[in-house]
């Protein structure tokens, strides 16, 4: 008998992932189907990637049309799709200029290079970047060094040395780490992979003020929080601050690989010809997907609908927390970026939910993370809440 697809992947692909025993073949909106025809509700959206839902008709037709027209010409020339997305991103954000790459780690890597130039040119060679414990910024050498989690760094020492990790949300910890060598602070507005952790009130505004006072760049990693996930186009809008530099990726092209650095003119001006580059960045097919994503997210009323759906899911999770106080420690989040911290590890519970037809994520051992498509419906949320309630009823903390 020949191997299944899963067996082939287990045998032939490097073992960097702990995979679940499901082979998906098709998606539509919030629904997925596996190779046995079983239906699932997706409360993960890839990992905060397929924000408009699977097989979005507008994205599908835009990329099909573009694929038949022009797929690649490199960045030595101009293309119309790149112009449109640059215009949409700057018109709807603080940014004056964009750099186009292909992934989150790559966007952060570029932002860190920009911080180096900033320190060199504006701060007498300052080169230290302050980042947060519990953060996640990617898997390249620079971004895993920036990441404040041992499990991501294990085995890869010596790391890039010029990072200082401080406690997220703690201003004293930030002030203590600051000296004349600091050129930038890099942080997620809400820790994502770190367990859906919100900053205390006023924290981001204080970080902004410290950066201004010291001439350092404030770099926000909105790779997970951005593009509507929290009920605003960018999460920093909730906190009344704007960064100097921001990175986006995950949801930008609804599943095609894309990452961008957005910056003010004053920061962006340090990147001149030859300073940074990407072969695939801003490929026309990817840009067409991003155009549809951005046009959809900026439609009047779209963000309000995300906030409303998020409020509905959060209210349901809060109710379950009240009903199962021995199992649930806390529910938290913003918009459709929600976490339910359990009183014991949740990996098995996530597996049980998958078997019951619900895709959810377990992060930081005990946090169930919900990142559904931004179009998730009330009935779909109700179905998840019913299944989760049943699972929590059988959840026995150790
Ligand atoms: C996913 C993620 C990254 C890394 O993105 P990749 O595309 O996997 O390189 C970086 N930062 C945050 C906050 C993320 O959620």
Coordinates of C-alpha atoms and ligand atoms in Angstrom, one line a residue:
X1 CA 0.0 0.0 0.0
X2 CA 1.4 3.4 -0.8
X3 CA 2.0 6.1 1.8
X4 CA -0.7 8.6 2.6
X5 CA 0.1 12.3 2.1
X6 CA 0.6 12.7 5.8
X7 CA 3.1 9.7 5.9
X8 CA 5.0 11.2 3.0
X9 CA 5.3 14.5 4.7
X10 CA 6.4 12.9 8.0
X11 CA 9.0 10.9 6.1
X12 CA 10.3 13.6 3.7
X13 CA 9.8 17.0 5.2
X14 CA 12.1 18.3 8.0
X15 CA 10.5 17.7 11.4
X16 CA 10.2 21.3 12.5
X17 CA 6.4 21.1 13.1
X18 CA 4.3 19.1 15.6
X19 CA 1.5 18.5 13.1
X20 CA -2.1 17.4 13.8
X21 CA -3.3 14.3 12.0
X22 CA -5.6 16.1 9.5
X23 CA -5.0 16.7 5.8
X24 CA -7.1 19.6 4.6
X25 CA -8.2 19.8 0.9
X26 CA -10.6 22.7 0.7
X27 CA -11.8 25.8 2.4
X28 CA -14.7 28.3 2.1
X29 CA -15.2 31.2 4.5
X30 CA -14.7 29.9 8.0
X31 CA -15.1 26.3 6.9
X32 CA -12.5 23.7 6.0
X33 CA -12.8 20.1 4.7
X34 CA -10.4 17.3 5.1
X35 CA -9.6 14.4 2.7
X36 CA -12.3 12.3 4.2
X37 CA -14.9 15.0 3.6
X38 CA -15.2 15.9 7.2
X39 CA -16.1 19.6 7.9
X40 CA -14.3 21.9 10.4
X41 CA -14.9 25.4 11.6
X42 CA -11.6 27.4 11.5
X43 CA -11.1 29.6 14.5
X44 CA -7.4 30.1 13.7
X45 CA -7.5 31.4 10.1
X46 CA -4.2 29.7 9.2
X47 CA -2.5 31.6 12.0
X48 CA -4.2 35.0 11.7
X49 CA -3.6 34.9 8.0
X50 CA -6.8 34.1 6.2
X51 CA -8.6 37.2 7.6
X52 CA -11.2 37.4 4.8
X53 CA -11.9 33.7 5.0
X54 CA -10.9 30.8 2.8
X55 CA -11.3 30.9 -0.9
X56 CA -12.4 34.6 -0.8
X57 CA -14.0 35.1 -4.3
X58 CA -12.6 38.7 -4.7
X59 CA -9.1 37.5 -3.8
X60 CA -9.4 34.4 -6.0
X61 CA -10.5 36.3 -9.1
X62 CA -7.9 39.1 -8.7
X63 CA -5.0 36.6 -8.4
X64 CA -6.3 34.4 -11.2
X65 CA -6.5 37.4 -13.5
X66 CA -3.1 38.7 -12.5
X67 CA -1.5 35.3 -12.9
X68 CA -2.6 35.3 -16.6
X69 CA -1.1 38.7 -17.1
X70 CA 2.2 39.2 -15.3
X71 CA 3.7 37.3 -12.3
X72 CA 7.2 38.7 -11.9
X73 CA 9.5 41.4 -13.2
X74 CA 11.8 42.1 -10.2
X75 CA 12.0 45.4 -8.4
X76 CA 14.2 47.0 -11.0
X77 CA 11.0 48.1 -12.7
X78 CA 7.6 49.5 -11.9
X79 CA 4.3 47.7 -11.8
X80 CA 0.7 48.9 -11.3
X81 CA -0.3 46.4 -8.5
X82 CA 2.6 47.6 -6.3
X83 CA 1.6 51.3 -6.8
X84 CA -1.9 50.5 -5.8
X85 CA -1.0 48.7 -2.6
X86 CA 1.6 51.3 -1.6
X87 CA -1.1 53.9 -2.0
X88 CA -3.6 52.0 0.1
X89 CA -1.2 51.3 2.9
X90 CA 0.0 54.9 3.2
X91 CA -3.4 56.4 2.8
X92 CA -4.7 54.3 5.7
X93 CA -1.8 54.5 8.1
X94 CA 0.7 56.9 9.7
X95 CA 3.3 55.8 7.1
X96 CA 4.9 57.8 4.3
X97 CA 6.8 54.9 2.6
X98 CA 6.7 51.2 2.3
X99 CA 9.2 48.4 1.8
X100 CA 7.8 45.2 0.3
X101 CA 9.1 41.7 1.4
X102 CA 7.7 38.3 1.8
X103 CA 7.2 37.3 5.4
X104 CA 6.9 38.6 8.9
X105 CA 10.4 37.7 10.0
X106 CA 11.8 39.3 6.8
X107 CA 9.8 42.5 7.5
X108 CA 11.2 42.6 11.1
X109 CA 14.7 41.8 9.8
X110 CA 14.5 44.9 7.5
X111 CA 13.1 47.1 10.3
X112 CA 16.0 46.1 12.5
X113 CA 18.4 47.0 9.7
X114 CA 16.7 50.4 9.5
X115 CA 17.1 50.8 13.3
X116 CA 20.9 50.1 12.8
X117 CA 21.1 52.9 10.2
X118 CA 19.1 55.2 12.4
X119 CA 21.5 54.6 15.3
X120 CA 24.5 55.1 13.1
X121 CA 23.3 58.3 11.5
X122 CA 21.2 60.0 14.2
X123 CA 22.4 58.6 17.6
X124 CA 26.2 58.4 17.4
X125 CA 26.3 54.7 16.6
X126 CA 23.7 53.5 19.1
X127 CA 22.8 50.0 18.2
X128 CA 20.9 48.4 21.0
X129 CA 17.2 47.5 20.4
X130 CA 15.0 46.9 23.4
X131 CA 12.4 44.2 23.0
X132 CA 9.9 42.4 25.3
X133 CA 10.1 39.2 27.2
X134 CA 7.4 36.9 25.9
X135 CA 7.5 38.5 22.4
X136 CA 7.6 36.8 19.1
X137 CA 9.3 38.4 16.1
X138 CA 10.3 35.5 13.8
X139 CA 12.8 32.7 13.2
X140 CA 15.7 34.4 11.4
X141 CA 18.9 35.0 13.4
X142 CA 18.1 38.6 14.1
X143 CA 14.4 38.1 14.8
X144 CA 14.9 35.1 17.0
X145 CA 17.5 37.1 18.9
X146 CA 14.9 39.9 19.2
X147 CA 12.3 37.4 20.4
X148 CA 12.0 37.2 24.2
X149 CA 11.4 33.4 24.5
X150 CA 14.1 30.8 25.2
X151 CA 12.2 28.0 23.3
X152 CA 12.7 30.0 20.0
X153 CA 16.4 30.6 20.7
X154 CA 17.4 27.2 22.1
X155 CA 20.3 25.7 20.2
X156 CA 21.2 28.8 18.2
X157 CA 23.6 30.6 20.5
X158 CA 25.6 32.8 20.1
X159 CA 22.7 35.1 19.3
X160 CA 22.9 38.6 17.8
X161 CA 24.1 40.4 20.9
X162 CA 22.5 43.9 20.7
X163 CA 19.1 43.2 22.2
X164 CA 17.8 43.9 25.7
X165 CA 14.7 42.1 26.8
X166 CA 12.4 43.9 29.3
X167 CA 9.1 43.0 30.9
X168 CA 6.1 43.8 28.7
X169 CA 3.9 46.5 30.3
X170 CA 6.5 47.4 32.9
X171 CA 7.8 51.0 32.5
X172 CA 10.4 50.7 35.2
X173 CA 11.9 47.7 33.5
X174 CA 12.0 49.7 30.3
X175 CA 13.6 52.7 31.9
X176 CA 16.2 50.6 33.6
X177 CA 17.3 49.0 30.3
X178 CA 17.7 52.4 28.6
X179 CA 21.0 54.1 28.0
X180 CA 22.7 56.1 25.3
X181 CA 23.3 52.9 23.2
X182 CA 19.6 52.4 22.5
X183 CA 18.4 53.2 19.0
X184 CA 15.0 51.6 19.0
X185 CA 12.2 49.8 20.9
X186 CA 10.5 46.9 19.0
X187 CA 7.3 45.5 20.4
X188 CA 3.9 44.0 19.6
X189 CA 1.0 46.2 20.8
X190 CA -0.6 43.0 22.1
X191 CA 1.6 39.9 22.6
X192 CA 0.2 37.2 20.2
X193 CA 2.2 34.0 20.3
X194 CA 3.1 35.2 23.9
X195 CA -0.5 34.4 25.0
X196 CA -2.7 37.3 23.9
X197 CA -1.4 39.7 26.5
X198 CA -2.7 43.3 26.5
X199 CA -0.6 46.2 27.6
X200 CA -1.6 48.1 30.8
X201 CA -3.5 51.4 30.1
X202 CA -1.1 54.2 29.0
X203 CA 1.9 51.9 28.4
X204 CA 2.3 52.4 24.7
X205 CA 1.9 56.2 25.0
X206 CA 4.7 56.1 27.6
X207 CA 6.9 54.0 25.3
X208 CA 6.2 56.6 22.6
X209 CA 7.2 59.4 24.9
X210 CA 10.5 57.7 26.0
X211 CA 11.4 57.1 22.3
X212 CA 10.7 60.7 21.5
X213 CA 12.7 62.0 24.4
X214 CA 15.7 59.9 23.5
X215 CA 15.4 60.1 19.7
X216 CA 14.9 56.4 19.3
X217 CA 12.6 54.7 16.9
X218 CA 9.4 53.1 18.1
X219 CA 8.9 50.0 16.0
X220 CA 5.6 48.1 16.2
X221 CA 5.3 44.5 15.1
X222 CA 1.7 44.4 14.0
X223 CA 2.2 41.2 12.0
X224 CA -0.5 39.5 14.0
X225 CA -2.4 42.4 15.5
X226 CA -2.7 44.4 12.3
X227 CA -5.0 44.4 9.4
X228 CA -8.3 44.4 11.3
X229 CA -7.5 41.6 13.7
X230 CA -8.3 43.7 16.8
X231 CA -11.3 45.6 15.4
X232 CA -9.2 48.5 14.2
X233 CA -7.1 48.5 11.0
X234 CA -4.0 48.6 13.2
X235 CA -4.0 47.8 16.9
X236 CA -2.0 50.9 17.9
X237 CA -5.1 53.0 17.0
X238 CA -6.7 51.6 20.2
X239 CA -4.0 53.2 22.2
X240 CA -3.8 56.6 20.6
X241 CA -0.2 56.3 19.5
X242 CA 1.6 56.0 16.1
X243 CA 5.0 54.3 15.7
X244 CA 7.9 55.5 13.5
X245 CA 8.1 52.0 11.9
X246 CA 5.6 49.2 11.7
X247 CA 5.7 45.7 10.2
X248 CA 2.9 43.7 8.7
X249 CA 2.7 40.3 7.1
X250 CA 0.3 37.4 8.0
X251 CA -3.1 38.7 6.7
X252 CA -1.8 41.1 4.1
X253 CA -2.5 38.9 1.1
X254 CA -5.0 36.6 2.7
X255 CA -2.7 33.6 2.5
X256 CA -0.1 34.5 -0.1
X257 CA 3.3 35.3 1.3
X258 CA 3.7 39.0 1.9
X259 CA 5.5 41.2 4.5
X260 CA 6.0 45.0 4.6
X261 CA 7.8 47.6 6.5
X262 CA 5.9 50.9 6.9
X263 CA 7.7 54.0 8.0
X264 CA 7.6 57.7 8.4
X265 CA 9.6 59.7 5.8
X266 CA 12.2 60.6 8.5
X267 CA 12.9 56.9 9.2
X268 CA 12.4 55.6 5.7
X269 CA 14.9 58.2 4.2
X270 CA 17.8 56.2 5.7
X271 CA 17.1 53.4 3.2
X272 CA 18.7 54.5 -0.1
X273 CA 19.4 52.5 -3.3
X274 CA 21.2 49.2 -2.5
X275 CA 20.5 49.5 1.3
X276 CA 17.9 46.7 1.2
X277 CA 16.2 44.5 -1.4
X278 CA 14.0 41.5 -2.1
X279 CA 13.7 39.5 -5.3
X280 CA 10.0 38.5 -4.8
X281 CA 8.8 41.5 -2.8
X282 CA 5.7 43.1 -4.2
X283 CA 5.1 40.5 -6.8
X284 CA 2.1 41.5 -8.9
X285 CA 0.0 38.4 -8.0
X286 CA 0.6 38.9 -4.2
X287 CA -0.1 42.7 -4.6
X288 CA -3.4 42.0 -6.3
X289 CA -4.4 39.8 -3.3
X290 CA -3.3 42.6 -0.9
X291 CA -5.2 45.2 -2.9
X292 CA -8.5 43.3 -2.4
X293 CA -7.7 42.7 1.3
X294 CA -7.0 46.4 1.9
X295 CA -10.0 47.5 -0.1
X296 CA -12.2 45.2 1.9
X297 CA -10.9 46.1 5.3
X298 CA -11.2 49.8 4.6
X299 CA -14.9 49.6 3.5
X300 CA -17.1 51.7 5.7
X301 CA -18.5 49.6 8.6
X302 CA -16.1 46.6 8.2
X303 CA -14.0 47.4 11.3
X304 CA -17.2 48.0 13.3
X305 CA -18.4 44.5 12.3
X306 CA -15.1 43.0 13.4
X307 CA -15.4 44.7 16.8
X308 CA -19.0 43.5 17.1
X309 CA -18.2 39.9 16.2
X310 CA -15.3 40.0 18.6
X311 CA -17.5 41.3 21.3
X312 CA -20.0 38.5 20.7
X313 CA -17.3 35.8 20.9
X314 CA -15.7 37.4 24.0
X315 CA -19.1 37.6 25.8
X316 CA -19.6 33.9 25.1
X317 CA -16.1 33.0 26.3
X318 CA -16.7 35.1 29.5
X319 CA -19.9 33.2 30.1
X320 CA -18.1 29.9 29.8
X321 CA -15.4 31.2 32.2
X322 CA -18.1 31.9 34.8
X323 CA -19.7 28.5 34.2
X324 CA -16.3 26.6 34.5
X325 CA -14.3 28.5 37.1
X326 CA -12.1 25.4 37.8
X327 CA -11.0 25.2 34.2
X328 CA -10.7 28.8 33.1
X329 CA -8.4 31.4 34.7
X330 CA -9.0 34.4 32.4
X331 CA -10.5 35.5 29.1
X332 CA -8.8 38.4 27.4
X333 CA -8.1 40.1 24.0
X334 CA -9.2 42.7 21.6
X335 CA -11.6 42.3 18.6
X336 CA -11.1 38.9 17.1
X337 CA -7.8 38.3 18.8
X338 CA -8.9 36.4 21.9
X339 CA -7.3 34.2 24.5
X340 CA -8.8 31.9 27.2
X341 CA -6.2 31.0 29.8
X342 CA -6.9 27.7 31.4
X343 CA -5.8 26.4 34.8
X344 CA -3.8 23.6 33.2
X345 CA -2.2 22.8 29.8
X346 CA -4.6 23.0 26.9
X347 CA -2.9 21.0 24.2
X348 CA -5.2 17.9 24.6
X349 CA -8.3 20.1 24.7
X350 CA -7.3 21.7 21.4
X351 CA -6.8 18.2 20.0
X352 CA -10.2 17.1 21.3
X353 CA -11.8 20.2 19.7
X354 CA -10.1 19.4 16.4
X355 CA -11.5 15.9 16.5
X356 CA -14.9 17.5 17.1
X357 CA -14.4 19.7 14.0
X358 CA -13.1 23.0 15.5
X359 CA -9.6 24.4 14.6
X360 CA -8.3 26.4 17.6
X361 CA -4.7 27.0 18.8
X362 CA -3.1 26.4 22.2
X363 CA -0.2 28.8 22.9
X364 CA 2.1 29.3 26.0
X365 CA 1.0 25.9 27.2
X366 CA -2.3 27.1 28.8
X367 CA -3.8 29.7 26.5
X368 CA -6.5 28.8 24.0
X369 CA -6.1 31.3 21.2
X370 CA -9.0 32.3 18.9
X371 CA -8.1 34.1 15.7
X372 CA -11.1 33.3 13.3
X373 CA -11.6 34.9 9.9
X374 CA -12.9 38.5 10.5
X375 CA -16.1 37.5 8.7
X376 CA -17.0 34.7 11.3
X377 CA -20.8 34.5 11.7
X378 CA -22.9 34.3 14.9
X379 CA -24.0 30.7 14.2
X380 CA -20.4 29.7 13.7
X381 CA -19.4 31.4 17.0
X382 CA -22.4 29.7 18.8
X383 CA -21.2 26.3 17.4
X384 CA -17.7 26.8 18.8
X385 CA -19.0 28.0 22.2
X386 CA -21.2 24.9 22.5
X387 CA -18.3 22.5 21.7
X388 CA -15.9 24.5 23.9
X389 CA -18.5 24.3 26.8
X390 CA -18.7 20.6 26.5
X391 CA -14.9 20.3 26.4
X392 CA -14.5 22.5 29.5
X393 CA -17.1 20.5 31.4
X394 CA -14.8 17.5 31.0
X395 CA -11.6 19.4 31.6
X396 CA -9.9 18.3 34.8
X397 CA -7.1 20.5 36.0
X398 CA -4.1 18.5 37.3
Ligands
LIG1 C1 3.9 35.3 12.9 C2 4.7 36.4 13.5 C3 6.0 36.8 13.0 C4 6.7 36.0 12.0 O1 6.1 36.0 10.8 P1 6.6 34.9 9.7 O2 5.8 35.3 8.4 O3 6.3 33.5 10.2 O4 8.1 35.1 9.5 C5 6.5 37.9 13.6 N1 5.9 38.6 14.5 C6 4.7 38.3 15.0 C7 4.0 39.2 16.0 C8 4.0 37.2 14.5 O5 2.8 36.9 14.9

